[in-house]
GROMACS .gro file of C-alpha atoms in nm:
model
  299
    1MET     CA    1  10.650   4.099  11.870
    2ILE     CA    2  10.855   4.184  12.170
    3PRO     CA    3  11.140   4.490  12.003
    4SER     CA    4  11.516   4.461  12.110
    5PRO     CA    5  11.564   4.731  12.395
    6SER     CA    6  11.751   5.015  12.161
    7LYS     CA    7  11.471   5.586  13.309
    8THR     CA    8  11.598   5.421  13.796
    9LEU     CA    9  11.610   5.681  14.025
   10ASN     CA   10  11.687   5.747  14.390
   11SER     CA   11  11.361   5.752  14.637
   12ASN     CA   12  11.309   5.851  14.912
   13PRO     CA   13  11.329   5.529  15.129
   14ASN     CA   14  11.029   5.601  15.328
   15GLU     CA   15  10.790   5.590  15.004
   16ALA     CA   16  10.954   5.211  14.896
   17TRP     CA   17  10.793   4.961  15.053
   18THR     CA   18  10.415   4.966  14.911
   19LEU     CA   19  10.120   4.750  15.037
   20VAL     CA   20   9.930   4.470  14.800
   21ASN     CA   21   9.572   4.437  14.940
   22ARG     CA   22   9.330   4.339  14.684
   23ARG     CA   23   9.197   4.645  14.591
   24ARG     CA   24   9.469   4.898  14.601
   25ARG     CA   25   9.583   5.112  14.392
   26ARG     CA   26   9.945   5.025  14.252
   27GLY     CA   27  10.232   5.222  14.378
   28LYS     CA   28  10.045   5.412  14.644
   29PRO     CA   29  10.304   5.497  14.860
   30ILE     CA   30  10.259   5.478  15.261
   31THR     CA   31  10.360   5.829  15.355
   32ASN     CA   32  10.367   5.830  15.726
   33ALA     CA   33  10.443   5.622  16.043
   34ALA     CA   34  10.096   5.587  16.159
   35SER     CA   35   9.971   5.410  15.846
   36ARG     CA   36  10.264   5.185  15.811
   37SER     CA   37  10.202   5.046  16.116
   38LYS     CA   38   9.810   5.027  16.080
   39THR     CA   39   9.859   4.886  15.703
   40LEU     CA   40  10.145   4.668  15.758
   41THR     CA   41  10.014   4.423  16.056
   42PRO     CA   42  10.031   4.072  16.013
   43SER     CA   43   9.639   3.948  15.850
   44PRO     CA   44   9.574   3.597  15.813
   45GLU     CA   45   9.523   3.688  15.414
   46HIS     CA   46   9.865   3.745  15.393
   47LYS     CA   47  10.006   3.498  15.541
   48THR     CA   48   9.810   3.159  15.422
   49PRO     CA   49   9.752   3.070  15.045
   50SER     CA   50   9.427   3.030  14.939
   51SER     CA   51   9.196   3.003  14.599
   52TRP     CA   52   9.151   3.285  14.400
   53ILE     CA   53   8.942   3.405  14.102
   54PRO     CA   54   8.947   3.713  13.921
   55THR     CA   55   8.815   4.054  14.098
   56ASP     CA   56   8.604   4.095  13.751
   57SER     CA   57   8.526   3.747  13.564
   58SER     CA   58   8.362   3.926  13.228
   59THR     CA   59   8.543   3.885  12.900
   60ASP     CA   60   8.553   4.147  12.683
   61SER     CA   61   8.710   4.076  12.285
   62GLU     CA   62   8.729   4.446  12.245
   63ARG     CA   63   8.868   4.540  12.634
   64GLU     CA   64   9.110   4.238  12.539
   65SER     CA   65   9.256   4.386  12.225
   66LYS     CA   66   9.265   4.682  12.362
   67LEU     CA   67   9.465   4.639  12.623
   68LEU     CA   68   9.712   4.383  12.447
   69ALA     CA   69   9.765   4.723  12.193
   70ARG     CA   70   9.842   4.888  12.508
   71MET     CA   71  10.079   4.644  12.681
   72GLU     CA   72  10.262   4.629  12.289
   73SER     CA   73  10.302   5.042  12.276
   74ALA     CA   74  10.449   4.975  12.693
   75ILE     CA   75  10.710   4.745  12.574
   76ARG     CA   76  10.808   4.913  12.258
   77GLU     CA   77  10.855   5.256  12.465
   78LEU     CA   78  11.034   5.120  12.696
   79GLY     CA   79  11.241   4.860  12.483
   80SER     CA   80  11.386   5.210  12.331
   81SER     CA   81  11.446   5.339  12.679
   82ARG     CA   82  11.740   5.483  12.857
   83PHE     CA   83  11.635   5.284  13.113
   84VAL     CA   84  11.680   4.969  12.989
   85HIS     CA   85  11.960   5.035  12.819
   86ARG     CA   86  12.120   5.100  13.198
   87PHE     CA   87  11.954   4.804  13.318
   88LEU     CA   88  12.081   4.570  13.016
   89SER     CA   89  12.369   4.681  13.098
   90ARG     CA   90  12.405   4.586  13.478
   91TYR     CA   91  12.228   4.298  13.341
   92ARG     CA   92  12.520   4.181  13.142
   93ASP     CA   93  12.796   4.264  13.400
   94PRO     CA   94  13.019   3.992  13.467
   95GLN     CA   95  12.922   3.988  13.837
   96ILE     CA   96  12.565   3.926  13.770
   97GLN     CA   97  12.654   3.705  13.515
   98LYS     CA   98  12.851   3.499  13.738
   99GLU     CA   99  12.575   3.502  14.024
  100LEU     CA  100  12.333   3.377  13.758
  101ASN     CA  101  12.555   3.086  13.653
  102LYS     CA  102  12.597   3.053  13.980
  103LEU     CA  103  12.215   3.006  14.033
  104LEU     CA  104  12.183   2.715  13.695
  105THR     CA  105  12.522   2.518  13.765
  106PRO     CA  106  12.263   2.187  13.863
  107CYS     CA  107  11.994   2.369  13.585
  108LEU     CA  108  11.978   2.508  13.224
  109GLN     CA  109  11.642   2.678  13.307
  110ILE     CA  110  11.537   2.947  13.512
  111GLN     CA  111  11.152   3.040  13.617
  112ILE     CA  112  11.038   3.400  13.643
  113VAL     CA  113  10.763   3.440  13.869
  114ALA     CA  114  10.634   3.772  13.924
  115TYR     CA  115  10.464   3.917  14.222
  116GLY     CA  116  10.228   4.232  14.272
  117ILE     CA  117  10.237   4.368  13.930
  118GLY     CA  118   9.879   4.566  13.989
  119SER     CA  119   9.600   4.647  13.772
  120ILE     CA  120   9.790   4.649  13.385
  121GLU     CA  121   9.442   4.729  13.226
  122SER     CA  122   9.330   5.052  13.517
  123TYR     CA  123   9.678   5.209  13.488
  124LYS     CA  124   9.958   5.246  13.279
  125THR     CA  125  10.233   5.236  13.589
  126PRO     CA  126  10.178   4.852  13.628
  127ARG     CA  127  10.260   4.781  13.267
  128LEU     CA  128  10.614   4.895  13.253
  129PRO     CA  129  10.696   4.662  13.525
  130LEU     CA  130  10.524   4.384  13.369
  131ALA     CA  131  10.667   4.469  12.987
  132LEU     CA  132  11.030   4.448  13.183
  133ALA     CA  133  10.969   4.101  13.323
  134LEU     CA  134  10.907   4.014  12.961
  135LEU     CA  135  11.178   4.176  12.777
  136LEU     CA  136  11.383   3.987  13.065
  137ARG     CA  137  11.260   3.673  12.968
  138GLN     CA  138  11.359   3.742  12.627
  139GLU     CA  139  11.776   3.864  12.664
  140LEU     CA  140  11.787   3.515  12.927
  141GLY     CA  141  11.672   3.361  12.573
  142VAL     CA  142  11.703   2.929  12.604
  143ARG     CA  143  11.739   2.937  12.961
  144ALA     CA  144  11.391   3.116  13.024
  145MET     CA  145  11.157   2.898  12.787
  146ARG     CA  146  10.905   2.838  13.056
  147PRO     CA  147  10.591   3.123  13.063
  148ILE     CA  148  10.644   3.408  13.314
  149GLU     CA  149  10.418   3.285  13.636
  150VAL     CA  150  10.219   3.648  13.720
  151PHE     CA  151  10.012   3.647  14.004
  152ASP     CA  152   9.851   3.950  14.141
  153PRO     CA  153   9.486   3.942  14.380
  154VAL     CA  154   9.335   4.258  14.146
  155LEU     CA  155   9.362   4.099  13.820
  156SER     CA  156   9.090   4.082  13.613
  157ALA     CA  157   8.928   3.833  13.326
  158VAL     CA  158   9.034   4.072  13.075
  159GLU     CA  159   9.378   4.086  13.177
  160CYS     CA  160   9.428   3.743  13.266
  161ALA     CA  161   9.343   3.659  12.905
  162VAL     CA  162   9.628   3.958  12.764
  163LEU     CA  163   9.854   3.769  12.965
  164ALA     CA  164   9.821   3.495  12.824
  165ALA     CA  165   9.863   3.614  12.513
  166LEU     CA  166  10.176   3.761  12.605
  167GLY     CA  167  10.314   3.428  12.671
  168CYS     CA  168  10.240   3.435  13.058
  169ARG     CA  169  10.117   3.190  13.287
  170VAL     CA  170   9.806   3.318  13.544
  171ILE     CA  171   9.895   3.135  13.898
  172THR     CA  172   9.541   3.064  14.017
  173VAL     CA  173   9.612   2.987  14.411
  174ASP     CA  174   9.714   3.327  14.604
  175GLU     CA  175  10.031   3.203  14.724
  176CYS     CA  176  10.094   3.488  14.955
  177GLY     CA  177  10.453   3.467  14.822
  178ARG     CA  178  10.506   3.143  15.004
  179ARG     CA  179  10.600   2.918  14.709
  180GLU     CA  180  10.886   2.641  14.773
  181THR     CA  181  11.158   2.704  14.525
  182ALA     CA  182  11.212   2.391  14.355
  183MET     CA  183  11.445   2.491  14.078
  184PRO     CA  184  11.649   2.858  13.998
  185THR     CA  185  11.370   3.078  13.992
  186ILE     CA  186  11.398   3.448  13.952
  187TYR     CA  187  11.080   3.625  14.212
  188TYR     CA  188  11.045   3.962  14.020
  189MET     CA  189  10.887   4.186  14.236
  190PRO     CA  190  10.874   4.557  14.240
  191HIS     CA  191  10.730   4.751  14.533
  192CYS     CA  192  10.585   4.471  14.722
  193GLU     CA  193  10.490   4.500  15.060
  194ALA     CA  194  10.780   4.422  15.352
  195MET     CA  195  10.519   4.122  15.413
  196LEU     CA  196  10.525   3.926  15.113
  197TYR     CA  197  10.879   3.964  15.055
  198ASP     CA  198  10.938   3.770  15.405
  199ASN     CA  199  10.684   3.524  15.333
  200LEU     CA  200  10.902   3.401  15.022
  201LEU     CA  201  11.190   3.406  15.248
  202ASP     CA  202  11.009   3.213  15.525
  203ALA     CA  203  10.897   2.908  15.271
  204ASN     CA  204  11.231   2.876  15.188
  205TRP     CA  205  11.406   2.892  15.456
  206LYS     CA  206  11.698   2.675  15.431
  207PRO     CA  207  12.044   2.783  15.245
  208VAL     CA  208  11.964   2.530  14.961
  209MET     CA  209  11.642   2.666  14.889
  210LEU     CA  210  11.734   2.983  14.952
  211ARG     CA  211  12.111   2.965  14.700
  212ARG     CA  212  11.824   2.859  14.439
  213MET     CA  213  11.655   3.238  14.408
  214VAL     CA  214  11.727   3.599  14.280
  215VAL     CA  215  11.491   3.795  14.388
  216ILE     CA  216  11.484   4.172  14.177
  217GLY     CA  217  11.270   4.396  14.424
  218ASN     CA  218  11.291   4.664  14.664
  219SER     CA  219  11.607   4.718  14.850
  220PHE     CA  220  11.648   4.476  15.166
  221GLY     CA  221  11.929   4.716  15.269
  222VAL     CA  222  11.686   5.051  15.252
  223TYR     CA  223  11.414   4.856  15.427
  224GLU     CA  224  11.681   4.768  15.700
  225ARG     CA  225  11.840   5.131  15.647
  226TYR     CA  226  11.452   5.269  15.748
  227VAL     CA  227  11.371   4.998  16.035
  228LYS     CA  228  11.647   5.128  16.236
  229GLU     CA  229  11.592   5.499  16.209
  230MET     CA  230  11.228   5.394  16.306
  231ARG     CA  231  11.325   5.205  16.607
  232GLY     CA  232  11.147   5.369  16.882
  233ALA     CA  233  10.868   5.521  16.675
  234CYS     CA  234  10.518   5.434  16.620
  235GLY     CA  235  10.514   5.179  16.394
  236SER     CA  236  10.849   5.014  16.428
  237VAL     CA  237  10.721   4.709  16.591
  238ALA     CA  238  10.534   4.629  16.328
  239LEU     CA  239  10.755   4.649  16.055
  240GLU     CA  240  11.067   4.448  16.241
  241VAL     CA  241  10.737   4.162  16.280
  242ASP     CA  242  10.644   4.112  15.845
  243GLY     CA  243  11.015   4.187  15.747
  244ARG     CA  244  11.209   3.974  16.001
  245HIS     CA  245  11.346   3.711  15.745
  246LEU     CA  246  11.407   4.016  15.544
  247LEU     CA  247  11.633   4.140  15.834
  248TRP     CA  248  11.780   3.884  15.963
  249ILE     CA  249  11.902   3.726  15.632
  250ARG     CA  250  12.055   4.043  15.518
  251ARG     CA  251  12.414   3.943  15.605
  252TYR     CA  252  12.394   3.681  15.333
  253VAL     CA  253  12.249   3.873  15.089
  254ARG     CA  254  12.459   4.031  14.798
  255GLU     CA  255  12.284   4.351  14.657
  256VAL     CA  256  12.333   4.477  14.337
  257GLU     CA  257  12.141   4.814  14.215
  258MET     CA  258  11.915   4.706  13.923
  259GLU     CA  259  12.057   4.972  13.673
  260GLY     CA  260  12.391   5.163  13.662
  261LYS     CA  261  12.452   5.500  13.607
  262GLU     CA  262  12.469   5.627  13.187
  263ASN     CA  263  12.800   5.809  13.199
  264GLY     CA  264  12.840   5.823  13.594
  265ARG     CA  265  12.496   6.031  13.546
  266ASP     CA  266  12.220   6.005  13.799
  267PHE     CA  267  11.858   6.054  13.593
  268LYS     CA  268  11.670   6.131  13.912
  269GLU     CA  269  11.606   6.490  13.775
  270ASP     CA  270  11.528   6.388  13.408
  271GLU     CA  271  11.165   6.499  13.360
  272ASP     CA  272  11.126   6.243  13.045
  273GLU     CA  273  11.183   5.976  13.314
  274VAL     CA  274  10.926   6.073  13.579
  275GLU     CA  275  10.707   5.757  13.493
  276LEU     CA  276  10.964   5.493  13.476
  277PHE     CA  277  11.055   5.611  13.811
  278LYS     CA  278  10.756   5.549  13.986
  279ALA     CA  279  10.750   5.162  13.763
  280PHE     CA  280  11.138   5.055  13.861
  281HIS     CA  281  11.284   5.323  14.136
  282ASP     CA  282  11.471   5.205  14.474
  283LEU     CA  283  11.504   4.808  14.305
  284SER     CA  284  11.767   4.585  14.309
  285TRP     CA  285  11.917   4.262  14.261
  286HIS     CA  286  11.969   3.997  14.562
  287PHE     CA  287  12.188   3.700  14.534
  288PHE     CA  288  12.156   3.475  14.860
  289GLU     CA  289  12.482   3.309  14.946
  290LEU     CA  290  12.510   3.115  15.233
  291ASP     CA  291  12.692   2.815  15.292
  292ASP     CA  292  12.448   2.462  15.418
  293ASP     CA  293  12.540   2.465  15.772
  294ALA     CA  294  12.480   2.821  15.828
  295ASP     CA  295  12.276   2.905  16.121
  296MET     CA  296  11.948   3.010  16.015
  297GLY     CA  297  11.842   3.140  16.378
  298GLU     CA  298  11.497   3.077  16.491
  299LEU     CA  299  11.192   3.356  16.390
   0.00000   0.00000   0.00000
């Protein structure tokens, strides 16, 4: 049972966009221009959907039980945090509710798709974003009755079993983000690489499809500012290529920080929110507002 809820801090934008690869450790930042240029070079692995099997196909009931207990603990911890109070206050804000209601006008159901969660067995930090996705589904209530669809190429068979126990459905194809949005969908993508966001936009590069989407992920605005600052520096071309759809669509995006400040206070210095900072810093809601006749350009 997920409890009813009872910490984002501003970050260095240079560390906000991380690489998702098949053996990556969740949340490890790309720390300099040279490494960004190297790791963000487009590769077929991130361009084309492919079949997928867990990295570790062995099952173990004891590991599953221990991991489920850790997830339940993470849900309780997050559910009682000030961060979730601020997150849900933002979610209930009339501005967010208006955007969600527009999304749901032709349909009463909304799907949550979570990409890039990370290894929930190996590290605590990935368990917190998954816990937040579950709390968000609970908050959406009857509007989100479908299972949360989850994918990360690092997931093991044990992690897949625990996700199923939590009411999620593991996607069995590595979509590389290239999912066409057929129904209202919240794409939950904390700290994914720019290329994954860009693939998602490319697969939905029509106004009618973009309007069906909401992206909860790293700030598009921060990425745009970072690319402008990097122009002419090592790696800037790769950044613009990997994020070209993301950069172009910014003019049609209403971006809202994922959480508000509590009593006007910024919690980036609070020691008790360090773990939550790692999991949730620099995230925003992104709503797409464009007419059917919007010029989508040739990218």
